[in-house]
Amino acid sequence: MTEHDLKEFLDAMKRVRAEHATTPKKARKFLMKEGVVDKDGELTGHYARKNRLRRKSAA
């Protein structure tokens, strides 16, 4: 994931949060449909790898 991809992802997350702030189930369903999170709400694929790398570098 490039820096541009990450920026797009974060912008999309902000839009989803703003749009579905009162109904988190809708936001979760949207992200599941997009393949960003699994049914347990955990990040999937390269999003999860990028998140783990970011956590390691912050520690």
Short mmCIF file of N, CA and C in Angstrom, two decimals:
data_model
loop_
_atom_site.label_atom_id
_atom_site.label_comp_id
_atom_site.label_asym_id
_atom_site.label_seq_id
_atom_site.Cartn_x
_atom_site.Cartn_y
_atom_site.Cartn_z
N MET A 1 0.85 -1.17 0.00
CA MET A 1 0.00 0.00 0.00
C MET A 1 0.90 1.23 0.00
N THR A 2 0.64 2.08 -0.93
CA THR A 2 1.44 3.30 -1.03
C THR A 2 0.88 4.36 -0.08
N GLU A 3 1.61 5.43 0.06
CA GLU A 3 1.16 6.52 0.92
C GLU A 3 -0.15 7.10 0.39
N HIS A 4 -0.28 7.17 -0.93
CA HIS A 4 -1.50 7.69 -1.54
C HIS A 4 -2.68 6.77 -1.23
N ASP A 5 -2.47 5.44 -1.33
CA ASP A 5 -3.53 4.48 -1.02
C ASP A 5 -3.97 4.60 0.43
N LEU A 6 -3.01 4.74 1.31
CA LEU A 6 -3.32 4.88 2.73
C LEU A 6 -4.13 6.15 2.99
N LYS A 7 -3.74 7.23 2.33
CA LYS A 7 -4.47 8.49 2.49
C LYS A 7 -5.91 8.35 2.00
N GLU A 8 -6.09 7.68 0.85
CA GLU A 8 -7.44 7.44 0.33
C GLU A 8 -8.26 6.60 1.30
N PHE A 9 -7.63 5.57 1.87
CA PHE A 9 -8.30 4.70 2.82
C PHE A 9 -8.75 5.49 4.05
N LEU A 10 -7.86 6.30 4.59
CA LEU A 10 -8.20 7.09 5.78
C LEU A 10 -9.30 8.10 5.48
N ASP A 11 -9.27 8.70 4.30
CA ASP A 11 -10.33 9.63 3.91
C ASP A 11 -11.67 8.91 3.79
N ALA A 12 -11.64 7.70 3.22
CA ALA A 12 -12.86 6.90 3.11
C ALA A 12 -13.40 6.55 4.49
N MET A 13 -12.51 6.21 5.40
CA MET A 13 -12.94 5.88 6.76
C MET A 13 -13.60 7.10 7.42
N LYS A 14 -13.04 8.27 7.21
CA LYS A 14 -13.63 9.48 7.78
C LYS A 14 -15.03 9.72 7.22
N ARG A 15 -15.18 9.52 5.90
CA ARG A 15 -16.49 9.70 5.28
C ARG A 15 -17.50 8.70 5.84
N VAL A 16 -17.06 7.46 5.99
CA VAL A 16 -17.95 6.43 6.51
C VAL A 16 -18.36 6.76 7.94
N ARG A 17 -17.40 7.16 8.75
CA ARG A 17 -17.72 7.51 10.14
C ARG A 17 -18.70 8.67 10.21
N ALA A 18 -18.49 9.67 9.39
CA ALA A 18 -19.38 10.83 9.40
C ALA A 18 -20.78 10.45 8.93
N GLU A 19 -20.85 9.64 7.89
CA GLU A 19 -22.13 9.27 7.31
C GLU A 19 -22.91 8.32 8.21
N HIS A 20 -22.20 7.43 8.88
CA HIS A 20 -22.87 6.40 9.66
C HIS A 20 -22.60 6.52 11.16
N ALA A 21 -22.36 7.72 11.62
CA ALA A 21 -22.00 7.91 13.03
C ALA A 21 -23.08 7.41 13.97
N THR A 22 -24.32 7.54 13.58
CA THR A 22 -25.40 7.11 14.47
C THR A 22 -25.74 5.64 14.31
N THR A 23 -25.28 5.01 13.24
CA THR A 23 -25.60 3.60 13.00
C THR A 23 -24.33 2.84 12.65
N PRO A 24 -23.55 2.41 13.66
CA PRO A 24 -22.29 1.72 13.38
C PRO A 24 -22.45 0.40 12.64
N LYS A 25 -23.62 -0.23 12.72
CA LYS A 25 -23.82 -1.49 11.99
C LYS A 25 -23.74 -1.27 10.48
N LYS A 26 -24.29 -0.15 10.02
CA LYS A 26 -24.24 0.15 8.59
C LYS A 26 -22.81 0.37 8.14
N ALA A 27 -22.04 1.08 8.94
CA ALA A 27 -20.64 1.33 8.59
C ALA A 27 -19.87 0.02 8.52
N ARG A 28 -20.09 -0.87 9.48
CA ARG A 28 -19.40 -2.15 9.50
C ARG A 28 -19.78 -2.99 8.28
N LYS A 29 -21.07 -2.99 7.92
CA LYS A 29 -21.52 -3.74 6.74
C LYS A 29 -20.88 -3.18 5.47
N PHE A 30 -20.80 -1.85 5.38
CA PHE A 30 -20.18 -1.23 4.22
C PHE A 30 -18.72 -1.64 4.10
N LEU A 31 -17.98 -1.58 5.22
CA LEU A 31 -16.57 -1.95 5.20
C LEU A 31 -16.38 -3.44 4.93
N MET A 32 -17.30 -4.28 5.39
CA MET A 32 -17.22 -5.71 5.08
C MET A 32 -17.41 -5.93 3.58
N LYS A 33 -18.37 -5.22 3.01
CA LYS A 33 -18.64 -5.36 1.58
C LYS A 33 -17.45 -4.89 0.75
N GLU A 34 -16.75 -3.87 1.23
CA GLU A 34 -15.58 -3.35 0.54
C GLU A 34 -14.34 -4.22 0.77
N GLY A 35 -14.41 -5.16 1.72
CA GLY A 35 -13.28 -6.05 1.98
C GLY A 35 -12.24 -5.47 2.91
N VAL A 36 -12.59 -4.44 3.66
CA VAL A 36 -11.65 -3.80 4.57
C VAL A 36 -11.62 -4.51 5.92
N VAL A 37 -12.79 -4.94 6.40
CA VAL A 37 -12.87 -5.66 7.67
C VAL A 37 -13.60 -6.98 7.47
N ASP A 38 -13.35 -7.94 8.40
CA ASP A 38 -14.06 -9.21 8.35
C ASP A 38 -15.29 -9.13 9.26
N LYS A 39 -15.98 -10.26 9.41
CA LYS A 39 -17.23 -10.25 10.18
C LYS A 39 -17.02 -9.95 11.66
N ASP A 40 -15.78 -10.11 12.16
CA ASP A 40 -15.48 -9.81 13.56
C ASP A 40 -15.04 -8.36 13.75
N GLY A 41 -14.96 -7.60 12.67
CA GLY A 41 -14.53 -6.21 12.75
C GLY A 41 -13.03 -6.01 12.69
N GLU A 42 -12.29 -7.08 12.39
CA GLU A 42 -10.83 -7.00 12.29
C GLU A 42 -10.44 -6.59 10.87
N LEU A 43 -9.37 -5.83 10.75
CA LEU A 43 -8.86 -5.44 9.43
C LEU A 43 -8.42 -6.66 8.65
N THR A 44 -8.60 -6.64 7.34
CA THR A 44 -8.23 -7.77 6.50
C THR A 44 -7.11 -7.40 5.54
N GLY A 45 -6.47 -8.41 5.00
CA GLY A 45 -5.48 -8.26 3.94
C GLY A 45 -4.39 -7.25 4.23
N HIS A 46 -4.09 -6.44 3.22
CA HIS A 46 -2.98 -5.50 3.35
C HIS A 46 -3.27 -4.40 4.37
N TYR A 47 -4.55 -4.15 4.68
CA TYR A 47 -4.87 -3.17 5.71
C TYR A 47 -4.36 -3.64 7.06
N ALA A 48 -4.53 -4.94 7.35
CA ALA A 48 -4.07 -5.50 8.62
C ALA A 48 -2.55 -5.49 8.69
N ARG A 49 -1.90 -5.86 7.61
CA ARG A 49 -0.43 -5.86 7.59
C ARG A 49 0.11 -4.45 7.81
N LYS A 50 -0.48 -3.48 7.14
CA LYS A 50 -0.02 -2.10 7.27
C LYS A 50 -0.23 -1.60 8.71
N ASN A 51 -1.36 -1.98 9.30
CA ASN A 51 -1.65 -1.57 10.67
C ASN A 51 -0.65 -2.19 11.64
N ARG A 52 -0.30 -3.46 11.46
CA ARG A 52 0.68 -4.12 12.34
C ARG A 52 2.04 -3.46 12.20
N LEU A 53 2.45 -3.14 10.98
CA LEU A 53 3.74 -2.48 10.77
C LEU A 53 3.77 -1.11 11.44
N ARG A 54 2.67 -0.39 11.35
CA ARG A 54 2.59 0.94 11.95
C ARG A 54 2.69 0.83 13.48
N ARG A 55 2.04 -0.17 14.06
CA ARG A 55 2.11 -0.36 15.51
C ARG A 55 3.53 -0.69 15.96
N LYS A 56 4.21 -1.56 15.19
CA LYS A 56 5.58 -1.95 15.54
C LYS A 56 6.51 -0.74 15.48
N SER A 57 6.35 0.08 14.46
CA SER A 57 7.25 1.23 14.30
C SER A 57 6.98 2.29 15.37
N ALA A 58 5.77 2.34 15.88
CA ALA A 58 5.44 3.33 16.91
C ALA A 58 5.96 2.90 18.29
N ALA A 59 6.17 1.61 18.47
CA ALA A 59 6.61 1.11 19.79
C ALA A 59 8.08 1.34 20.02
#
